[in-house]
C-alpha positions as a Python dict, from the first residue, in 0.01 Angstrom:
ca = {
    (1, 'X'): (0, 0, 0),
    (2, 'X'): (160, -320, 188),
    (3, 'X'): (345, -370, -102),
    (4, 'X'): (510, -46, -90),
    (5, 'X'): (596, -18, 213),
    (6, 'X'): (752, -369, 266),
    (7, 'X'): (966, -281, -91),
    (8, 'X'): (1074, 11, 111),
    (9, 'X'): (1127, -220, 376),
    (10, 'X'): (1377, -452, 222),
    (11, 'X'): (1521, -137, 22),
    (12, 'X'): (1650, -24, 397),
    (13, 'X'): (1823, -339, 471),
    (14, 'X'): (1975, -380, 122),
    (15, 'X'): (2140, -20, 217),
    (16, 'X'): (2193, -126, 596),
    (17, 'X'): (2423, -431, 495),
    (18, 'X'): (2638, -242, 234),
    (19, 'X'): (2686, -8, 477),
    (20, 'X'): (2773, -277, 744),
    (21, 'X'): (2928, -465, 442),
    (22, 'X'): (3189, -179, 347),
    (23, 'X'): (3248, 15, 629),
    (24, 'X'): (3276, -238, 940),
    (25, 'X'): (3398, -517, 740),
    (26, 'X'): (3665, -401, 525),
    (27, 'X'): (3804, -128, 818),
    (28, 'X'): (3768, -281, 1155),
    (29, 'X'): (3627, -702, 1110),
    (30, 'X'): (3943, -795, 878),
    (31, 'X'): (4240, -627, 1019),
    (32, 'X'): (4127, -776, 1351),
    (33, 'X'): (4083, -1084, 1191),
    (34, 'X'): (4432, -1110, 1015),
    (35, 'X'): (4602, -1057, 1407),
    (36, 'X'): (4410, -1276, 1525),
    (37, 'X'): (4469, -1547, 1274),
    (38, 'X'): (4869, -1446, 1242),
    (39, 'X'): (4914, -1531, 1629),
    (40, 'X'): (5060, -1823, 1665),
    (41, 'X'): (4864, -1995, 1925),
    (42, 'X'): (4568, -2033, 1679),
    (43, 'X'): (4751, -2158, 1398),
    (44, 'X'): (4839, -2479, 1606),
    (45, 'X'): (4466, -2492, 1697),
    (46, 'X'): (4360, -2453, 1338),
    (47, 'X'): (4583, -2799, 1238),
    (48, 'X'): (4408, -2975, 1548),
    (49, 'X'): (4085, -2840, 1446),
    (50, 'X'): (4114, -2952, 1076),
    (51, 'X'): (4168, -3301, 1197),
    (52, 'X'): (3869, -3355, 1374),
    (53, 'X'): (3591, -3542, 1192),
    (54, 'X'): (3377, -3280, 1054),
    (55, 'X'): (3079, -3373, 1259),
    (56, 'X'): (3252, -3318, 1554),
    (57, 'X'): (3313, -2950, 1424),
    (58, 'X'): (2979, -2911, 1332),
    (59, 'X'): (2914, -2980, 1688),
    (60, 'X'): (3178, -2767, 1838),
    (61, 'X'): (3003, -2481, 1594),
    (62, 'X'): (2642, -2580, 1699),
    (63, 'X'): (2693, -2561, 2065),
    (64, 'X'): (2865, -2217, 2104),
    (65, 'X'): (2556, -2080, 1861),
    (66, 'X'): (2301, -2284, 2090),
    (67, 'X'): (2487, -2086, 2398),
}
């Protein structure tokens, strides 16, 4: 019975993502995304960010998810 119901379980979030997956994604994540990444202030940030050492942008990363 355990079994069942946690196969059920993980059925409902297998459906839950592809929802998330195709309808929030694809219609509102990436066209937000593309204007964000066309502006030009953040595509001067993006060359000082790419030369950082890559620990200090695993830091950078790291503290805004420990925040």
């Amino acid at each position: 019975m355990y079994k069942k119901i946690l196969e059920i379980f993980l059925i409902l979030l297998v459906f839950i993502y592809i929802i998330f997956e195709e309808l929030i994604w694809d219609r509102l994540a990436k066209p937000i995304f593309s204007y964000i990444s066309n502006l030009e202030l953040f595509k001067d940030l993006e060359q000082k960010i790419l030369a950082l050492n890559s620990y200090i942008i695993l830091f950078i990363f790291l503290i805004t998810f420990i925040i």
